[in-house]
Short mmCIF file of C-alpha atoms and ligand atoms in Angstrom, two decimals:
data_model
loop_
_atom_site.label_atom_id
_atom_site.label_comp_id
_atom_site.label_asym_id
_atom_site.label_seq_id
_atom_site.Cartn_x
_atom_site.Cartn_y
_atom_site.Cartn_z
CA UNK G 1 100.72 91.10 84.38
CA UNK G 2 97.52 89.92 85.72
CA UNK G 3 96.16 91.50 88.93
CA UNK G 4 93.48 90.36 91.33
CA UNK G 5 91.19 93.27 92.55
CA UNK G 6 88.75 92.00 95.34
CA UNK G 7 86.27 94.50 97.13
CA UNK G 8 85.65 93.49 100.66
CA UNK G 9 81.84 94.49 100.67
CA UNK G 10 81.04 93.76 104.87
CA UNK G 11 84.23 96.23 105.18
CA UNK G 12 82.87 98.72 102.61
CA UNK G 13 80.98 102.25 102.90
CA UNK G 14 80.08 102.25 99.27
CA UNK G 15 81.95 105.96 99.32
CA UNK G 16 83.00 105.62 95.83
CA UNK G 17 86.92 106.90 96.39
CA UNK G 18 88.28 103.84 94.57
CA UNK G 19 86.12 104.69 91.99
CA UNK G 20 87.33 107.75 91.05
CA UNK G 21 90.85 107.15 92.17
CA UNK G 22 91.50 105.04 89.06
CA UNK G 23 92.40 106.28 86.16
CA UNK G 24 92.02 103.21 84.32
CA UNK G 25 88.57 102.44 84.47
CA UNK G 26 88.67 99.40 86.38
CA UNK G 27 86.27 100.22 88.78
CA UNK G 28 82.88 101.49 88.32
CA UNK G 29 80.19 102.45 90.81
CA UNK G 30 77.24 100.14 89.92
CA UNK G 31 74.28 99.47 92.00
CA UNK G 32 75.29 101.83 94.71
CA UNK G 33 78.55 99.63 94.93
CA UNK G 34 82.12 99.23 93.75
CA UNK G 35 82.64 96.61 91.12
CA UNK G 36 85.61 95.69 89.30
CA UNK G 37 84.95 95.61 85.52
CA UNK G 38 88.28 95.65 83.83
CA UNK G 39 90.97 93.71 85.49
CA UNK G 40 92.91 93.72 82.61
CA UNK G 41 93.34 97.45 83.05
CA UNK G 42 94.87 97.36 86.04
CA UNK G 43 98.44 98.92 86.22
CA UNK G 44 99.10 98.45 89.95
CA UNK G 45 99.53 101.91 90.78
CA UNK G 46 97.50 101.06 93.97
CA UNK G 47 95.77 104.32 93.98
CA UNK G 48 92.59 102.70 95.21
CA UNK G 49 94.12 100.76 97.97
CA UNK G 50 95.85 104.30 99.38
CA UNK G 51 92.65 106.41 99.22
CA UNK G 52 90.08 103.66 100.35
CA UNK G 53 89.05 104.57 104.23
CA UNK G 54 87.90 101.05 105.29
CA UNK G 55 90.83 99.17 103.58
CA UNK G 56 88.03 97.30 101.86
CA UNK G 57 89.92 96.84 98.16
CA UNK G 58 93.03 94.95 97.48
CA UNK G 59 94.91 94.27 94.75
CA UNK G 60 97.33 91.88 94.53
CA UNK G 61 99.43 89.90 91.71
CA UNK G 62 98.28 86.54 89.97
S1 SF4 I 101 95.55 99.60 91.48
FE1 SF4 I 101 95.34 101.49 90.27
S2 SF4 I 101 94.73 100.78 88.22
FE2 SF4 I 101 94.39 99.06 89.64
S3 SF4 I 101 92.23 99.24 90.26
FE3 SF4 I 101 93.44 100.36 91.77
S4 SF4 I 101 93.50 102.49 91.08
FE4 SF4 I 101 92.84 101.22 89.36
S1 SF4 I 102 87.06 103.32 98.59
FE1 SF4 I 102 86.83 101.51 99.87
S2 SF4 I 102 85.03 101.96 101.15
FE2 SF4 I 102 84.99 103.40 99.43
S3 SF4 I 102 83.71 102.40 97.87
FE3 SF4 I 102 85.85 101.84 97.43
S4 SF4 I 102 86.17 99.86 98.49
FE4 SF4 I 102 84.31 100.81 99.34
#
């Protein structure tokens, strides 16, 4: 399964939770910023979605 992870940057506070709220290593903090680096990794367990405070990530099926 493919999954979509987009970062809504006006909505984000750059607080780094979705970062370390995934265990897979999708995200990584780069440039003082969320980015998505492995999409393939992503299992769905919408960890980041849950502990993101601005409801600036979402991940959604392709
Ligand atoms: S849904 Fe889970 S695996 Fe996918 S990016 Fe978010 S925390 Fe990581
Ligand atoms: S948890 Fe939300 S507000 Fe915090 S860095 Fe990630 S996307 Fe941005």
């Amino acid at each position: 399964m493919i999954r979509e992870i987009k970062i809504n940057y006006d909505a984000c506070l750059r607080c780094g939770e979705c970062v370390k709220s995934c265990v897979f290593s999708v995200l990584e903090f780069l440039d003082e910023q969320p980015v998505v680096v492995n999409p393939k990794k992503c299992s769905g367990c919408m960890e980041c979605v849950r502990r993101c405070p601005s409801n600036a990530i979402a991940v959604s099926e392709k």
